[in-house]
Short mmCIF file of N, CA and C in Angstrom, two decimals:
data_model
loop_
_atom_site.label_atom_id
_atom_site.label_comp_id
_atom_site.label_asym_id
_atom_site.label_seq_id
_atom_site.Cartn_x
_atom_site.Cartn_y
_atom_site.Cartn_z
N UNK M 1038 124.17 165.14 146.05
CA UNK M 1038 125.66 164.83 145.98
C UNK M 1038 126.22 165.74 147.11
N UNK M 1039 126.89 165.32 147.84
CA UNK M 1039 127.53 166.14 148.98
C UNK M 1039 128.75 167.08 148.33
N UNK M 1040 129.22 167.89 149.30
CA UNK M 1040 130.13 168.96 149.04
C UNK M 1040 131.34 168.20 148.36
N UNK M 1041 131.84 167.27 149.27
CA UNK M 1041 133.00 166.54 148.91
C UNK M 1041 133.06 166.10 147.72
N UNK M 1042 132.04 165.34 147.10
CA UNK M 1042 131.73 164.59 145.96
C UNK M 1042 131.89 165.72 144.77
N UNK M 1043 131.36 166.84 145.03
CA UNK M 1043 131.25 167.81 144.26
C UNK M 1043 132.58 168.50 143.94
N UNK M 1044 133.45 168.63 144.90
CA UNK M 1044 134.69 169.20 144.96
C UNK M 1044 135.65 168.26 144.10
N UNK M 1045 135.51 167.03 144.46
CA UNK M 1045 136.35 165.90 143.78
C UNK M 1045 136.00 165.82 142.33
N UNK M 1046 134.96 165.94 142.10
CA UNK M 1046 134.64 166.01 140.50
C UNK M 1046 135.02 167.22 139.74
N UNK M 1047 134.93 168.39 140.55
CA UNK M 1047 135.41 169.55 139.98
C UNK M 1047 136.94 169.55 139.88
N UNK M 1048 137.87 169.01 140.91
CA UNK M 1048 139.13 168.84 140.80
C UNK M 1048 139.57 167.74 139.77
N UNK M 1049 138.70 166.91 139.36
CA UNK M 1049 139.14 165.87 138.50
C UNK M 1049 138.90 166.29 137.00
N UNK M 1050 137.97 167.32 137.00
CA UNK M 1050 137.74 167.98 135.74
C UNK M 1050 138.60 168.92 135.28
N UNK M 1051 139.17 169.60 136.22
CA UNK M 1051 140.23 170.68 136.13
C UNK M 1051 141.44 169.88 135.71
N UNK M 1052 141.72 168.75 136.56
CA UNK M 1052 142.88 168.14 136.38
C UNK M 1052 143.07 167.34 134.80
N UNK M 1053 142.02 166.94 134.56
CA UNK M 1053 141.64 166.46 133.01
C UNK M 1053 141.95 167.42 132.00
N UNK M 1054 141.32 168.63 132.06
CA UNK M 1054 141.48 169.63 131.28
C UNK M 1054 142.82 170.01 131.03
N UNK M 1055 143.68 170.07 132.21
CA UNK M 1055 145.07 170.66 132.08
C UNK M 1055 146.01 169.39 131.56
N UNK M 1056 145.66 168.20 131.82
CA UNK M 1056 146.32 167.01 131.32
C UNK M 1056 146.10 166.89 129.74
N UNK M 1057 144.81 167.24 129.18
CA UNK M 1057 144.71 167.28 127.81
C UNK M 1057 145.63 168.43 127.33
N UNK M 1058 145.60 169.63 127.81
CA UNK M 1058 146.34 170.69 127.60
C UNK M 1058 147.93 170.45 127.46
N UNK M 1059 148.45 169.65 128.59
CA UNK M 1059 149.84 169.33 128.54
C UNK M 1059 150.23 168.18 127.31
N UNK M 1060 149.11 167.29 127.01
CA UNK M 1060 149.37 166.51 126.05
C UNK M 1060 149.38 166.88 124.60
N UNK M 1061 149.03 168.03 124.43
CA UNK M 1061 148.84 168.69 123.06
C UNK M 1061 150.19 168.54 122.19
N UNK M 1062 151.39 169.10 122.73
CA UNK M 1062 152.57 168.95 121.99
C UNK M 1062 153.10 167.76 121.81
N UNK M 1063 152.70 166.58 122.58
CA UNK M 1063 153.23 165.35 122.36
C UNK M 1063 152.46 164.39 121.23
N UNK M 1064 151.29 164.98 120.85
CA UNK M 1064 150.76 164.25 120.01
C UNK M 1064 150.58 165.01 118.39
N UNK M 1065 149.79 164.27 117.49
CA UNK M 1065 149.77 164.92 116.24
C UNK M 1065 148.45 164.62 115.50
N UNK M 1066 148.02 165.33 114.43
CA UNK M 1066 146.87 164.97 113.66
C UNK M 1066 145.62 165.06 114.42
N UNK M 1067 144.81 163.98 114.05
CA UNK M 1067 143.54 163.91 114.76
C UNK M 1067 143.58 164.00 116.19
N UNK M 1068 144.48 163.29 116.84
CA UNK M 1068 144.55 163.21 118.30
C UNK M 1068 144.88 164.52 118.88
N UNK M 1069 145.48 165.48 118.16
CA UNK M 1069 145.85 166.56 118.73
C UNK M 1069 144.64 167.74 118.42
N UNK M 1070 143.95 167.48 117.43
CA UNK M 1070 142.84 168.24 117.39
C UNK M 1070 141.75 167.98 118.30
N UNK M 1071 141.46 166.65 118.70
CA UNK M 1071 140.64 166.41 119.85
C UNK M 1071 140.88 166.85 121.20
N UNK M 1072 142.46 166.75 121.45
CA UNK M 1072 142.91 167.24 122.62
C UNK M 1072 142.58 168.84 122.94
N UNK M 1073 142.90 169.41 121.57
CA UNK M 1073 142.71 170.89 121.57
C UNK M 1073 141.44 171.34 121.88
N UNK M 1074 140.47 170.77 121.39
CA UNK M 1074 138.77 170.87 121.74
C UNK M 1074 138.62 170.66 122.96
N UNK M 1075 139.11 169.56 123.56
CA UNK M 1075 138.57 168.94 125.04
C UNK M 1075 139.31 170.15 125.84
N UNK M 1076 140.55 170.27 125.87
CA UNK M 1076 141.29 171.35 126.56
C UNK M 1076 140.78 172.74 126.57
N UNK M 1077 140.51 173.18 125.37
CA UNK M 1077 139.87 174.42 125.31
C UNK M 1077 138.37 174.51 126.02
N UNK M 1078 137.62 173.55 125.65
CA UNK M 1078 136.28 173.41 126.34
C UNK M 1078 136.29 173.39 127.89
N UNK M 1079 137.47 172.84 128.33
CA UNK M 1079 137.48 172.60 129.61
C UNK M 1079 137.99 173.79 130.29
N UNK M 1080 139.05 174.36 129.88
CA UNK M 1080 139.44 175.83 130.12
C UNK M 1080 138.42 177.04 130.28
N UNK M 1081 137.64 176.91 129.19
CA UNK M 1081 136.67 177.90 128.93
C UNK M 1081 135.57 177.55 130.04
N UNK M 1082 135.20 176.31 130.24
CA UNK M 1082 134.30 176.09 131.29
C UNK M 1082 134.73 176.44 132.63
N UNK M 1083 136.16 176.36 132.95
CA UNK M 1083 136.57 176.61 134.36
C UNK M 1083 136.48 178.05 134.55
N UNK M 1084 136.77 178.81 133.38
CA UNK M 1084 136.81 180.41 133.39
C UNK M 1084 135.42 180.85 133.59
N UNK M 1085 134.42 180.23 132.97
CA UNK M 1085 132.92 180.58 133.06
C UNK M 1085 132.54 180.32 134.51
N UNK M 1086 132.86 179.26 134.90
CA UNK M 1086 132.65 178.91 136.51
C UNK M 1086 133.18 179.91 137.48
N UNK M 1087 134.53 180.25 137.16
CA UNK M 1087 135.00 181.23 138.10
C UNK M 1087 134.42 182.62 137.87
N UNK M 1088 134.16 183.07 136.90
CA UNK M 1088 133.16 184.25 136.62
C UNK M 1088 131.97 184.07 137.21
N UNK M 1089 131.22 183.20 137.11
CA UNK M 1089 130.06 182.72 138.19
C UNK M 1089 130.41 182.95 139.42
N UNK M 1090 131.34 182.34 139.93
CA UNK M 1090 131.78 182.56 141.35
C UNK M 1090 131.86 184.08 141.59
N UNK M 1091 132.52 184.61 141.02
CA UNK M 1091 132.60 186.48 141.25
C UNK M 1091 131.48 187.08 141.19
N UNK M 1092 130.39 186.90 140.10
CA UNK M 1092 129.22 187.47 140.21
C UNK M 1092 128.27 186.98 141.11
N UNK M 1093 128.42 185.65 141.61
CA UNK M 1093 127.58 185.28 142.66
C UNK M 1093 127.76 185.92 144.16
N UNK M 1094 129.10 186.17 144.36
CA UNK M 1094 129.69 186.72 145.41
C UNK M 1094 129.70 188.26 145.19
N UNK M 1095 129.32 189.00 144.18
CA UNK M 1095 129.46 190.35 143.81
C UNK M 1095 130.66 190.94 143.97
N UNK M 1096 131.69 190.06 143.74
CA UNK M 1096 133.18 190.51 143.74
C UNK M 1096 133.80 190.16 142.52
N UNK M 1097 133.84 191.05 141.75
CA UNK M 1097 134.38 191.13 140.14
C UNK M 1097 135.87 191.00 140.16
N UNK M 1098 136.49 191.73 141.34
CA UNK M 1098 138.00 191.44 141.43
C UNK M 1098 138.35 189.93 141.71
N UNK M 1099 137.60 189.38 142.52
CA UNK M 1099 137.82 187.95 142.81
C UNK M 1099 137.82 187.05 141.74
N UNK M 1100 136.74 187.34 140.74
CA UNK M 1100 136.47 186.83 139.50
C UNK M 1100 137.71 186.96 138.53
N UNK M 1101 138.05 188.15 138.57
CA UNK M 1101 139.13 188.50 137.55
C UNK M 1101 140.58 187.91 138.10
N UNK M 1102 140.76 187.80 139.29
CA UNK M 1102 141.79 187.34 139.95
C UNK M 1102 142.05 185.73 139.58
N UNK M 1103 140.76 185.00 139.76
CA UNK M 1103 140.59 183.68 139.61
C UNK M 1103 140.91 183.38 138.11
N UNK M 1104 140.46 184.05 137.31
CA UNK M 1104 140.59 183.78 135.69
C UNK M 1104 141.99 184.15 135.52
N UNK M 1105 142.53 185.29 135.92
CA UNK M 1105 143.98 185.40 135.48
C UNK M 1105 145.03 184.28 135.93
N UNK M 1106 144.73 183.88 137.12
CA UNK M 1106 145.28 182.67 137.63
C UNK M 1106 145.18 181.50 136.60
N UNK M 1107 144.06 181.16 136.32
CA UNK M 1107 143.85 180.18 135.32
C UNK M 1107 144.29 180.19 134.32
N UNK M 1108 144.35 181.27 133.65
CA UNK M 1108 144.83 181.63 132.17
C UNK M 1108 146.30 181.52 132.38
N UNK M 1109 146.99 182.00 133.45
CA UNK M 1109 148.57 181.88 133.31
C UNK M 1109 148.88 180.51 133.66
N UNK M 1110 148.29 179.76 134.57
CA UNK M 1110 148.34 178.36 134.71
C UNK M 1110 148.43 177.69 133.41
N UNK M 1111 147.27 177.84 132.62
CA UNK M 1111 147.31 177.26 131.23
C UNK M 1111 148.40 177.45 130.42
N UNK M 1112 148.79 178.82 130.37
CA UNK M 1112 149.79 179.15 129.56
C UNK M 1112 151.25 178.51 130.00
N UNK M 1113 151.43 178.61 131.33
CA UNK M 1113 152.59 177.86 131.84
C UNK M 1113 152.55 176.44 131.59
N UNK M 1114 151.55 175.68 131.93
CA UNK M 1114 151.45 174.32 131.59
C UNK M 1114 151.74 173.88 130.22
N UNK M 1115 150.98 174.73 129.16
CA UNK M 1115 151.44 174.40 127.86
C UNK M 1115 152.80 174.59 127.45
N UNK M 1116 153.47 175.84 127.90
CA UNK M 1116 154.66 176.31 127.35
C UNK M 1116 155.79 175.17 128.10
N UNK M 1117 155.57 174.75 129.18
CA UNK M 1117 156.31 174.00 129.84
C UNK M 1117 156.42 172.52 129.23
N UNK M 1118 155.13 172.04 128.70
CA UNK M 1118 155.21 170.76 128.37
C UNK M 1118 155.77 170.90 126.98
N UNK M 1119 155.38 172.05 126.12
CA UNK M 1119 156.19 172.14 124.91
C UNK M 1119 157.67 172.09 124.98
N UNK M 1120 158.24 172.86 125.93
CA UNK M 1120 159.56 173.01 126.06
C UNK M 1120 160.17 171.58 126.37
N UNK M 1121 159.62 170.77 127.19
CA UNK M 1121 160.02 169.71 127.61
C UNK M 1121 159.99 168.70 126.32
N UNK M 1122 159.00 168.80 125.53
CA UNK M 1122 158.93 167.90 124.38
C UNK M 1122 159.91 168.39 123.25
N UNK M 1123 160.24 169.61 123.17
CA UNK M 1123 161.32 169.78 122.28
C UNK M 1123 162.74 169.50 122.77
N UNK M 1124 162.94 169.48 124.00
CA UNK M 1124 164.28 169.01 124.49
C UNK M 1124 164.48 167.47 124.27
N UNK M 1125 163.30 166.79 124.77
CA UNK M 1125 163.18 165.30 124.55
C UNK M 1125 163.53 164.89 123.03
N UNK M 1126 162.74 165.59 122.18
CA UNK M 1126 162.78 165.16 120.67
C UNK M 1126 164.32 165.55 120.33
N UNK M 1127 164.97 166.65 120.73
CA UNK M 1127 166.25 166.84 120.34
C UNK M 1127 167.11 165.84 120.86
N UNK M 1128 166.96 165.40 122.08
CA UNK M 1128 167.57 164.39 122.68
C UNK M 1128 167.74 163.08 122.09
N UNK M 1129 166.45 162.74 121.60
CA UNK M 1129 166.21 161.34 120.72
C UNK M 1129 166.88 161.50 119.47
N UNK M 1130 166.78 162.59 118.71
CA UNK M 1130 167.44 162.85 117.42
C UNK M 1130 168.89 162.74 117.50
N UNK M 1131 169.49 163.24 118.55
CA UNK M 1131 170.97 163.39 118.74
C UNK M 1131 171.25 161.87 118.99
N UNK M 1132 170.55 161.10 119.92
CA UNK M 1132 170.91 159.61 120.03
C UNK M 1132 170.79 158.80 118.85
N UNK M 1133 169.93 159.11 117.99
CA UNK M 1133 169.66 158.23 116.69
C UNK M 1133 170.70 158.83 115.78
N UNK M 1134 171.23 160.00 115.81
CA UNK M 1134 172.26 160.32 114.86
C UNK M 1134 173.63 159.68 115.14
N UNK M 1135 173.82 159.88 116.47
CA UNK M 1135 175.02 159.11 117.14
C UNK M 1135 175.03 157.53 116.75
N UNK M 1136 173.96 156.89 116.71
CA UNK M 1136 174.14 155.46 116.56
C UNK M 1136 174.49 155.10 115.23
N UNK M 1137 174.28 155.86 114.14
CA UNK M 1137 174.40 155.73 112.81
C UNK M 1137 175.90 155.25 112.61
N UNK M 1138 176.08 154.29 111.85
CA UNK M 1138 177.74 154.21 111.65
C UNK M 1138 178.15 155.31 110.45
N UNK M 1139 179.47 155.70 110.43
CA UNK M 1139 179.88 156.57 109.82
C UNK M 1139 179.94 156.18 108.12
N UNK M 1140 179.70 157.03 107.30
CA UNK M 1140 179.61 156.75 105.95
C UNK M 1140 181.03 156.40 105.41
N UNK M 1141 180.98 155.18 104.68
CA UNK M 1141 182.37 154.88 104.04
C UNK M 1141 182.51 155.24 102.52
#
């Protein structure tokens, strides 16, 4: 496999991991558990690969910086997705309450 194909699969894997991470607040029950497992395994494998890059280049500062950026991205993606889900839920609840006829 050439470098372009490997880079493309790596980017698709990272995107899939982060999409699963962002979908966690929007789901519940078994689907949420499956997404947590997929996202967790994906993020951990990305962190492991970044550590491998640092060890291979013998630059542990690079590995630390790459891993910190990935961890911060995961936290921000999850937090923003959770915040948007909460605002959207509140909006829908307000719309539903506004549609109800007043009690007589």
